[in-house]
Short mmCIF file of N, CA, C and O in Angstrom, two decimals:
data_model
loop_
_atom_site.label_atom_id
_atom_site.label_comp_id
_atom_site.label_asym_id
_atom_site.label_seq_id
_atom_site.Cartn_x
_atom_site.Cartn_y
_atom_site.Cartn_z
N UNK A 1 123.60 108.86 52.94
CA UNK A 1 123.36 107.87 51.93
C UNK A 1 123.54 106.47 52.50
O UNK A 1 122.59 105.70 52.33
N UNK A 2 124.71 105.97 53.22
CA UNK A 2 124.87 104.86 53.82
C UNK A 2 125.12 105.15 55.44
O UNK A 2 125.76 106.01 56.07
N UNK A 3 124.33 104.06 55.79
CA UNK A 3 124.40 104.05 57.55
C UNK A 3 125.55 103.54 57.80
O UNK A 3 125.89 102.60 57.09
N UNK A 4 126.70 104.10 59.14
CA UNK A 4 127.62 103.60 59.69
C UNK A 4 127.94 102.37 60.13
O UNK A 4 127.40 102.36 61.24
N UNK A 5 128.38 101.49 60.00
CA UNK A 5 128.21 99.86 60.12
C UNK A 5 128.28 100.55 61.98
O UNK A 5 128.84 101.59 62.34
N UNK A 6 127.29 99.28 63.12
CA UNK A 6 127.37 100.30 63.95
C UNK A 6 127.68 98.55 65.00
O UNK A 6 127.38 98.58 66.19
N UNK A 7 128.10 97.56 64.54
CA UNK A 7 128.57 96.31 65.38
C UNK A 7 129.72 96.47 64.80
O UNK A 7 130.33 97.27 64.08
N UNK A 8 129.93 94.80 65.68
CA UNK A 8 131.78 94.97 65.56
C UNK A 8 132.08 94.08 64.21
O UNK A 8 131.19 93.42 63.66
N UNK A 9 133.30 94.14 63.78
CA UNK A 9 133.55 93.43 62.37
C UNK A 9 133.95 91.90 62.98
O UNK A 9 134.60 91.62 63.98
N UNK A 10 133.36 91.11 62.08
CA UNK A 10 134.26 89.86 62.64
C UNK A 10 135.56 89.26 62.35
O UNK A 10 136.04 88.12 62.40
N UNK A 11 136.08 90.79 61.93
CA UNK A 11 137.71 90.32 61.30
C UNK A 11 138.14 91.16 62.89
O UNK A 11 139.22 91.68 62.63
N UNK A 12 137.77 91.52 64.41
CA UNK A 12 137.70 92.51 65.26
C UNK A 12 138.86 91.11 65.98
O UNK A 12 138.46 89.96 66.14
N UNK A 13 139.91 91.46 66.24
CA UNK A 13 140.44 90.20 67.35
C UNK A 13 139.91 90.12 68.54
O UNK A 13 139.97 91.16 69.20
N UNK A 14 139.42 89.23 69.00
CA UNK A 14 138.76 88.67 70.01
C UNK A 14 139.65 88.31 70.92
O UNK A 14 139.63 87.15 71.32
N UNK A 15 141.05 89.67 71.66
CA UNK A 15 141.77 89.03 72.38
C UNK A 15 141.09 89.47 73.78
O UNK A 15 141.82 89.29 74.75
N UNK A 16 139.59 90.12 74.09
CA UNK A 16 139.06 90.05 75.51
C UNK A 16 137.85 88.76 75.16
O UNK A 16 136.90 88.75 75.94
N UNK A 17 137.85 87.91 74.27
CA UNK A 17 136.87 87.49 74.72
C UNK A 17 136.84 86.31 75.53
O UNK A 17 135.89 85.53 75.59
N UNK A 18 137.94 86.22 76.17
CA UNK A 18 137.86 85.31 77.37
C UNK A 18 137.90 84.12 77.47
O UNK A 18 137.78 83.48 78.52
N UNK A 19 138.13 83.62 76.14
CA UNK A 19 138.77 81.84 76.32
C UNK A 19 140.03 82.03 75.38
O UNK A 19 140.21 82.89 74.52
N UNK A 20 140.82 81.03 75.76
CA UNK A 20 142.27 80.70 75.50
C UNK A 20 142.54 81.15 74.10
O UNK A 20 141.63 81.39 73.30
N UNK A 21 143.71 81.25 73.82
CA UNK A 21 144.10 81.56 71.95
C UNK A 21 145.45 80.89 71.95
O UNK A 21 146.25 81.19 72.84
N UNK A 22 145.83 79.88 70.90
CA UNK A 22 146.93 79.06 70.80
C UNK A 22 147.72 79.74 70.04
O UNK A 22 147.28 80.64 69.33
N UNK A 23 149.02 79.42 70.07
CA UNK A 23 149.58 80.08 68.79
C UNK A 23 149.50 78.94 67.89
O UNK A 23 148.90 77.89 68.10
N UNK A 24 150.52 79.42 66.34
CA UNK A 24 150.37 78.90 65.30
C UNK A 24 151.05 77.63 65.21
O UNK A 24 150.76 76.80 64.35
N UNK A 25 152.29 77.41 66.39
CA UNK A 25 152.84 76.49 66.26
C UNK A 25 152.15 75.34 67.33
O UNK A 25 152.12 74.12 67.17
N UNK A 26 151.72 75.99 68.24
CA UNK A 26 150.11 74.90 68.64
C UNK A 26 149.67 74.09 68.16
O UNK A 26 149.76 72.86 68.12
N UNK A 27 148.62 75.57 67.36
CA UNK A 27 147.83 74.40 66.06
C UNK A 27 148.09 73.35 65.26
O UNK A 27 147.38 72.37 65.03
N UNK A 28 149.68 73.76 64.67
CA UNK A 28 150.62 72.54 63.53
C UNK A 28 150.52 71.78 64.91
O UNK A 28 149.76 70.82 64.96
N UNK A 29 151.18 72.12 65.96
CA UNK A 29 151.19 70.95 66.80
C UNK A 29 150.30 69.85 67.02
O UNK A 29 150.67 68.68 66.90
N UNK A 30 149.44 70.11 67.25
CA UNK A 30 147.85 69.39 67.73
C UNK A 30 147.53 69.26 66.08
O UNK A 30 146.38 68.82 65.99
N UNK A 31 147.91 69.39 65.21
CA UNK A 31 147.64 68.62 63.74
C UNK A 31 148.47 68.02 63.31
O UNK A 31 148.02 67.36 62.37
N UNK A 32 149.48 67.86 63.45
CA UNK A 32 150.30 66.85 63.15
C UNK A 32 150.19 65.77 64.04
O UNK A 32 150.38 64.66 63.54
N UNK A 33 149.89 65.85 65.47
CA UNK A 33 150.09 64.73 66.29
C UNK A 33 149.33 63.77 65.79
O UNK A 33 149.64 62.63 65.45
N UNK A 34 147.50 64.76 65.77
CA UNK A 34 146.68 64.45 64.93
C UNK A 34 146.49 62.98 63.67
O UNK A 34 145.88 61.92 63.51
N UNK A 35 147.55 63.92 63.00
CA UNK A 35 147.48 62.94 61.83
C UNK A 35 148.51 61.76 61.80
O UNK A 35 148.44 60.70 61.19
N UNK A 36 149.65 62.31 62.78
CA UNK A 36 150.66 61.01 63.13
C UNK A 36 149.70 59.75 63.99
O UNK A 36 150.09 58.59 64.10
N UNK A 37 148.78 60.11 64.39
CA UNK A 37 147.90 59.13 65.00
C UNK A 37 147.10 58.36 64.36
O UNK A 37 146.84 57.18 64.56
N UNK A 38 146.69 59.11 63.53
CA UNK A 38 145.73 58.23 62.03
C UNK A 38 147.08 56.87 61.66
O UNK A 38 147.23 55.65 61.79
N UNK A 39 147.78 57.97 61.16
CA UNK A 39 148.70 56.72 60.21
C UNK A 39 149.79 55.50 61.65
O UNK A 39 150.51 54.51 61.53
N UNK A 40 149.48 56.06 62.46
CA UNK A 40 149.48 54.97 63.57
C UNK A 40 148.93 53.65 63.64
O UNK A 40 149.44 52.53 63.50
N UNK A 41 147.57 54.12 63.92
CA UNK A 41 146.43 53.41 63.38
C UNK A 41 146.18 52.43 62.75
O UNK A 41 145.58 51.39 63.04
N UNK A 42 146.99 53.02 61.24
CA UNK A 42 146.99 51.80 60.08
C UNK A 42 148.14 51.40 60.03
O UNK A 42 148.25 50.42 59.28
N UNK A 43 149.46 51.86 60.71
CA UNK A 43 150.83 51.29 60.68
C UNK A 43 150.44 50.18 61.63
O UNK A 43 150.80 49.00 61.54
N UNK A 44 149.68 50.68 62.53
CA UNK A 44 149.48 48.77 63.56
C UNK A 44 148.66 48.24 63.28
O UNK A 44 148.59 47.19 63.91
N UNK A 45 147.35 48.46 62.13
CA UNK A 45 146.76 47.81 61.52
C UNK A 45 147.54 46.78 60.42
O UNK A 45 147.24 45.59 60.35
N UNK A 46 148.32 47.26 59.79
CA UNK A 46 149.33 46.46 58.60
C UNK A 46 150.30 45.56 59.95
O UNK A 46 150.86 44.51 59.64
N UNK A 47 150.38 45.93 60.92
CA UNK A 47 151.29 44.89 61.68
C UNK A 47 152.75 45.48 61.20
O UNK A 47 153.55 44.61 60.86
N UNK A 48 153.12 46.64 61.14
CA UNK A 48 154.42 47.08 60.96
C UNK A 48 154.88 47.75 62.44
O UNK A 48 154.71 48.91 62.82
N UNK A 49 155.39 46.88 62.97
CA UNK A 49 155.82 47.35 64.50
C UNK A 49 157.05 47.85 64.76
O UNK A 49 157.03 48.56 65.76
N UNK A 50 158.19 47.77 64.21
CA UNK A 50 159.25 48.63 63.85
C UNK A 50 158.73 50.73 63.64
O UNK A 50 158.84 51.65 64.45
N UNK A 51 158.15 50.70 62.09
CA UNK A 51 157.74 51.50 62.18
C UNK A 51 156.51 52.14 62.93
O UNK A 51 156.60 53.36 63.05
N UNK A 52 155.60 51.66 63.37
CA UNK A 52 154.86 51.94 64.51
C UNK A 52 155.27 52.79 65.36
O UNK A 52 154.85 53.94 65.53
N UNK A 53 156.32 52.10 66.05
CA UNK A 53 157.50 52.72 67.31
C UNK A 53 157.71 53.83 67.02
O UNK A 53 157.34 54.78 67.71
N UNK A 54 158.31 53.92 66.02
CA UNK A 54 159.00 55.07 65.57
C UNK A 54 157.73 56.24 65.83
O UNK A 54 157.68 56.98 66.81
N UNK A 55 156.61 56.20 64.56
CA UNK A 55 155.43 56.63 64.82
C UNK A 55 155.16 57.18 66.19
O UNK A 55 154.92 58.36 66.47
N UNK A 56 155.24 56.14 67.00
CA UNK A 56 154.54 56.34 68.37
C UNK A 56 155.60 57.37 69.25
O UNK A 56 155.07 58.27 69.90
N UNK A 57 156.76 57.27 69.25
CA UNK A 57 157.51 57.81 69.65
C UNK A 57 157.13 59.60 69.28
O UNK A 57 156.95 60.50 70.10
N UNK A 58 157.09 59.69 68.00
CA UNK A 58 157.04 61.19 67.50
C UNK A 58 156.00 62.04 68.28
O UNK A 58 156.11 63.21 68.66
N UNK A 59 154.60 60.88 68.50
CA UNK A 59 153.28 61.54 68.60
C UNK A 59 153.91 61.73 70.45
O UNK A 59 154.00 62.80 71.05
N UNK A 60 154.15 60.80 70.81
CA UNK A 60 154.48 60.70 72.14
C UNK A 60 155.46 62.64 72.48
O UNK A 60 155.04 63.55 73.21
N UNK A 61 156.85 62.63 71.57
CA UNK A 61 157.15 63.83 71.56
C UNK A 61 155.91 65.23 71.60
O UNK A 61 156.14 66.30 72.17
N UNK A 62 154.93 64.97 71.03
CA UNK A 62 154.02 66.06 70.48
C UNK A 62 153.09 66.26 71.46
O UNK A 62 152.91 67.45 71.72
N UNK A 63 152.58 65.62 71.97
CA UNK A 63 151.70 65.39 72.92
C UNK A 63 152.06 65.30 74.45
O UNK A 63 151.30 65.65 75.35
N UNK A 64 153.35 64.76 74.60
CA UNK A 64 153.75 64.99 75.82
C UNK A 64 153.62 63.38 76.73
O UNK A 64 153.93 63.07 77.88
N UNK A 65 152.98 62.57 75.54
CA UNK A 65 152.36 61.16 76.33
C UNK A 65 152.23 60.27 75.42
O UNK A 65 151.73 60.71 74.39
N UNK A 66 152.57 58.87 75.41
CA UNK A 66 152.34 57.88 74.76
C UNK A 66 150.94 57.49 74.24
O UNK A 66 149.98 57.17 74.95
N UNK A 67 150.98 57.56 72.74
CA UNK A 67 149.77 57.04 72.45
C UNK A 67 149.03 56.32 72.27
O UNK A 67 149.54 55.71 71.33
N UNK A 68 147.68 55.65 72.56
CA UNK A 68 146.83 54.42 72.58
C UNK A 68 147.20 53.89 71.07
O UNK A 68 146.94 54.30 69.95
N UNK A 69 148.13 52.46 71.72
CA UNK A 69 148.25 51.74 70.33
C UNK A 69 146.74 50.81 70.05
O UNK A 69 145.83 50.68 70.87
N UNK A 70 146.78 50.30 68.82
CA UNK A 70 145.78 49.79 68.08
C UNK A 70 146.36 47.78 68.12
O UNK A 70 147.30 47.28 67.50
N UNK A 71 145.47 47.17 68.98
CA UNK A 71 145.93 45.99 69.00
C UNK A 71 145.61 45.01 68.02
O UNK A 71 146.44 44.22 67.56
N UNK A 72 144.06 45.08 67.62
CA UNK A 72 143.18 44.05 66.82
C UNK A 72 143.55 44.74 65.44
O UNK A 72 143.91 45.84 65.02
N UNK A 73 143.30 43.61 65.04
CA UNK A 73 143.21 43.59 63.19
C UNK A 73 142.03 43.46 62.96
O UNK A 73 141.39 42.76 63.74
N UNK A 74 141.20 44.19 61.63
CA UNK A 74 140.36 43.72 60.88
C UNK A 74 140.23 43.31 59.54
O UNK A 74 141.20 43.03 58.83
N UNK A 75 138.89 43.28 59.11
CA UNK A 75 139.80 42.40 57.68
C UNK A 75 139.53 43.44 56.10
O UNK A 75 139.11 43.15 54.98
N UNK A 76 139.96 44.59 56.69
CA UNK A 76 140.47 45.54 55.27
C UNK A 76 141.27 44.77 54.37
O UNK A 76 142.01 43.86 54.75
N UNK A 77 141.15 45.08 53.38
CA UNK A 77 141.78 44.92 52.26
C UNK A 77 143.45 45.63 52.57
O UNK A 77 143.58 46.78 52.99
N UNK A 78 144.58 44.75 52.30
CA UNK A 78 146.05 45.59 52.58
C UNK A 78 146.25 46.65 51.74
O UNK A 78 146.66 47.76 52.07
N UNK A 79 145.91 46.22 50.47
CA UNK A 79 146.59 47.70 49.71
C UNK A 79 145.22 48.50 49.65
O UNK A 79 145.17 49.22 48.65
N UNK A 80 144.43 48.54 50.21
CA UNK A 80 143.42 49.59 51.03
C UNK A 80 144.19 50.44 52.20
O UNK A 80 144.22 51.66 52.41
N UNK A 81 144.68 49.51 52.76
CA UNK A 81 145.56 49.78 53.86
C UNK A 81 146.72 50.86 53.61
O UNK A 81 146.87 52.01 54.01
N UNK A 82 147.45 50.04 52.83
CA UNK A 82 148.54 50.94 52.16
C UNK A 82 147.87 52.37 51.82
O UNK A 82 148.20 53.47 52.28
N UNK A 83 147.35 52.23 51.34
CA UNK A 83 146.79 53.12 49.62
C UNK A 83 146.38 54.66 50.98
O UNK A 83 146.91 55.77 50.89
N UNK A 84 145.53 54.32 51.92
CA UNK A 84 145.41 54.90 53.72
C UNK A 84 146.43 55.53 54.18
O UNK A 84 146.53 56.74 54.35
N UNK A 85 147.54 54.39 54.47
CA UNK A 85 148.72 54.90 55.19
C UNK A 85 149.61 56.09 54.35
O UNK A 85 150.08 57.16 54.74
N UNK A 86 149.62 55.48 53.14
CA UNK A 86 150.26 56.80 52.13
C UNK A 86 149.89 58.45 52.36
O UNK A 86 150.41 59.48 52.77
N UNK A 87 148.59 57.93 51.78
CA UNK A 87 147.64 59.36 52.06
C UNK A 87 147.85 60.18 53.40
O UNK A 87 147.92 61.41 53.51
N UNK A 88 147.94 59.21 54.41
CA UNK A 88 147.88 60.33 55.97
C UNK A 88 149.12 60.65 56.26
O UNK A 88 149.41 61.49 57.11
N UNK A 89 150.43 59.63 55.21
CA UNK A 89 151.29 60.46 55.68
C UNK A 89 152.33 61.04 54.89
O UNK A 89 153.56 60.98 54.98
N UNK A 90 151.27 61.84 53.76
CA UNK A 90 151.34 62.88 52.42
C UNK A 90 150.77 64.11 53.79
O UNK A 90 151.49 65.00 54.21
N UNK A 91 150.30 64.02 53.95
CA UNK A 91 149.51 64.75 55.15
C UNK A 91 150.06 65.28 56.46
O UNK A 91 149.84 66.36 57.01
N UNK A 92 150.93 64.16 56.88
CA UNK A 92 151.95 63.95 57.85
C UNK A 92 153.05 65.63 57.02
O UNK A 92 152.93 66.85 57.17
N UNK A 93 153.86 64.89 56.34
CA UNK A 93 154.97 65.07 55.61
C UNK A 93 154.73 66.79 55.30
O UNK A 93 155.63 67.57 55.60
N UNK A 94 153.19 67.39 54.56
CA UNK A 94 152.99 68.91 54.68
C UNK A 94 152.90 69.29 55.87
O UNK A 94 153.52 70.35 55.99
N UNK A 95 152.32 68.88 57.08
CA UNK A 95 152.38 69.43 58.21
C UNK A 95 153.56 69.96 58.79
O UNK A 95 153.77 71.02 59.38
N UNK A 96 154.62 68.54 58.38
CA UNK A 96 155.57 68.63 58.98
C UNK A 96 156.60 69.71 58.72
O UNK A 96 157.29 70.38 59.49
N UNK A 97 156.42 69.62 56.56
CA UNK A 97 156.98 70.96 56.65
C UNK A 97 156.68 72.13 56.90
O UNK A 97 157.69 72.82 56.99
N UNK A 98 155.48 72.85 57.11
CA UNK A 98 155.16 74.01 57.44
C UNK A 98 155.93 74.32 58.78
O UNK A 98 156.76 75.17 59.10
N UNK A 99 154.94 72.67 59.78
CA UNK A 99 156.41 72.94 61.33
C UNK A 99 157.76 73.48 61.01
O UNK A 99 158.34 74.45 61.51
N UNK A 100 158.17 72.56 59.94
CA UNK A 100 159.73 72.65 60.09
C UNK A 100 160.26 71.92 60.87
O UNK A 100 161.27 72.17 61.53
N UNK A 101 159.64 70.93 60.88
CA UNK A 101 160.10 69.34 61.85
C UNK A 101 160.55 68.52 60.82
O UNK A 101 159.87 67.84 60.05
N UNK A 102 161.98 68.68 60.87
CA UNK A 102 162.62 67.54 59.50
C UNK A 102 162.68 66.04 60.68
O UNK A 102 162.79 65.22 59.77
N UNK A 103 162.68 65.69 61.19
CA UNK A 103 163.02 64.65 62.01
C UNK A 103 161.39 63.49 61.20
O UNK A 103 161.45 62.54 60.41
N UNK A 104 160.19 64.11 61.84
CA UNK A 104 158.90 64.22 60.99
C UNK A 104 158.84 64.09 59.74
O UNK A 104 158.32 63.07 59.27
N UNK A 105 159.19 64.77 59.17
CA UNK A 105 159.34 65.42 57.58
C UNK A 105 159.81 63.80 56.90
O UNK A 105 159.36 63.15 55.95
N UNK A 106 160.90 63.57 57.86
CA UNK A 106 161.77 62.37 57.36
C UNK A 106 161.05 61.04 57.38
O UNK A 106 160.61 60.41 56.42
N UNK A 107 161.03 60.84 58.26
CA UNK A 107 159.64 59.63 58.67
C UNK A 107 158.90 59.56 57.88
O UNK A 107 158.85 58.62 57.08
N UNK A 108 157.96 60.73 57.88
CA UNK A 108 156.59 61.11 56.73
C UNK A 108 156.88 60.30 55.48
O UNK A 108 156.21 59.37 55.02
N UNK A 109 158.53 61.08 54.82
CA UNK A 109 158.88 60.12 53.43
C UNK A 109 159.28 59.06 53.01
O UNK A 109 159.43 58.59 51.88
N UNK A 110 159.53 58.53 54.45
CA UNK A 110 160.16 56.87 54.12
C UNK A 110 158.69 56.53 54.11
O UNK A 110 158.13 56.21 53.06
N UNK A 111 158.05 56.60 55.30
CA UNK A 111 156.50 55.80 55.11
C UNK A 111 155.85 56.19 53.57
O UNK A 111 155.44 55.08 53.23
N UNK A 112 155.64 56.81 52.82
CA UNK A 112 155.23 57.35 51.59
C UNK A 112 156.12 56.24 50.56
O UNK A 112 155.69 55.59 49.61
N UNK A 113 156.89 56.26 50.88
CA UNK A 113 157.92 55.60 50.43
C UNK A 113 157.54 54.17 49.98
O UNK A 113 157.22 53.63 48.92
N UNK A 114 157.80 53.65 51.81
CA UNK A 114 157.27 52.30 51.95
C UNK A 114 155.98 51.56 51.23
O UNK A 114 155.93 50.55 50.53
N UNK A 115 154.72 52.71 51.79
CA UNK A 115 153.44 52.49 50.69
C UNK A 115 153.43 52.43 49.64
O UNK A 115 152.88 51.48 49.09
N UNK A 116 153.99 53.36 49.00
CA UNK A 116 154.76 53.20 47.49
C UNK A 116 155.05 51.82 46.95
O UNK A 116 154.27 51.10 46.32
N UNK A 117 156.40 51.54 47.33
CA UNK A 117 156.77 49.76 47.06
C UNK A 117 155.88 48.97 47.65
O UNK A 117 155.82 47.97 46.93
N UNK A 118 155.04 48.81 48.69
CA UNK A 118 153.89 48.19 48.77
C UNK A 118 152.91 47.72 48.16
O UNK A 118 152.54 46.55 48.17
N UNK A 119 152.21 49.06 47.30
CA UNK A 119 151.17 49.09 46.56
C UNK A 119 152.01 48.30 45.29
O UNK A 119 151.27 47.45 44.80
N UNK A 120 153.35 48.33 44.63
CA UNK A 120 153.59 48.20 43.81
C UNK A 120 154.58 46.83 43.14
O UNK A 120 155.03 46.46 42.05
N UNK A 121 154.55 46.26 45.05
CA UNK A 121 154.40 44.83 45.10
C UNK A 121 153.31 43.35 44.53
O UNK A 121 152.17 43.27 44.08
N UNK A 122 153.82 42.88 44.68
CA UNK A 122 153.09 41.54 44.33
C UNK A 122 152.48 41.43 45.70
O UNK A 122 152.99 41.75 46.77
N UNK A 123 150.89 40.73 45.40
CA UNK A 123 150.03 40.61 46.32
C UNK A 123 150.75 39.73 47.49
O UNK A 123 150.27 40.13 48.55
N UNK A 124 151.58 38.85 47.69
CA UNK A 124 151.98 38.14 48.76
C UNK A 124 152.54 39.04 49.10
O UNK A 124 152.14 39.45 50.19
N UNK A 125 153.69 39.84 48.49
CA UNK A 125 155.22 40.31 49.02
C UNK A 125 154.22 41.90 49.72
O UNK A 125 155.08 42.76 49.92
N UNK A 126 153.37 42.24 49.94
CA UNK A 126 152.59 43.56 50.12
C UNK A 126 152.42 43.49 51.89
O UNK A 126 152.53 44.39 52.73
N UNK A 127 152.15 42.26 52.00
CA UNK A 127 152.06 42.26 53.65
C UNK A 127 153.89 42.23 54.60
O UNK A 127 154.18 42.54 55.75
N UNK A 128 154.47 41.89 53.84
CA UNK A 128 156.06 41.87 54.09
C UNK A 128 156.71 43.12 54.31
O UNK A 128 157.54 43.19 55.21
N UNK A 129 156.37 44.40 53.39
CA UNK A 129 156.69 45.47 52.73
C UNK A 129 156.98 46.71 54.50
O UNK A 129 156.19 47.01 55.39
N UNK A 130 158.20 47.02 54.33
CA UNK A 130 158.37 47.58 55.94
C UNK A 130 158.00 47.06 57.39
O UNK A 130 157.65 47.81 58.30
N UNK A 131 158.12 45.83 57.48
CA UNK A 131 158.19 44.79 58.74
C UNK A 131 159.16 44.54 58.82
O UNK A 131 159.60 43.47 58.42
N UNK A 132 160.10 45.80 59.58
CA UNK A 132 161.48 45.02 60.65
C UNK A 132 161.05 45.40 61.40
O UNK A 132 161.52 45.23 62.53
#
């Protein structure tokens, strides 16, 4: 009545097929660095160089190497900026917990944090907002 499925399934693990396989803490790895690099990005876009460091430092841990900071400014809108930095590091902050990198985890929520009182600043006091 039915023919024998007669290829392989693609649920079949592909541990001969001959290129590399990461594990799981890899992957979080290389996605978190990932996304610690985005919100890099816009942490030296806003001109927050305190936290930057910090930033840079983590990705630096993850990667094994210091990462290409962001020198020039353009002319985004700040609480565009903010509203950015929040988001990637809501993003940050799940990665981190799945890792189980509270060091990360921690960072993730002050920056969330920071964007937070940012966005919810007065338009002058918004560019001030986490610059030590």
């Amino acid at each position: 009545m039915y023919e024998p499925i007669r290829t392989k399934s693609v649920h079949t693990p592909a541990a001969d097929a001959g290129f590399p396989h990461r594990t799981r803490e890899e992957e979080l790895d290389i996605q978190l660095a990932g996304h610690l690099s985005a919100l890099l990005a816009v942490t030296d876009e806003l001109g927050l160089g305190t936290t930057g460091d910090r930033i840079a430092a983590q990705v630096a841990r993850l990667r094994g190497t210091p990462p290409a900071r962001h020198a020039g400014r353009n002319d985004a809108p700040v609480a565009a900026l903010h509203r950015r930095a929040h988001d990637l590091a809501g993003r940050v902050l799940v990665v981190a917990a799945s890792r189980a990198d509270t060091a990360v985890a921690i960072l993730a929520a002050e920056a969330m944090d920071a964007h937070t009182a940012a966005l919810a600043a007065p338009q002058s006091a918004t560019t001030l907002v986490g610059a030590h």
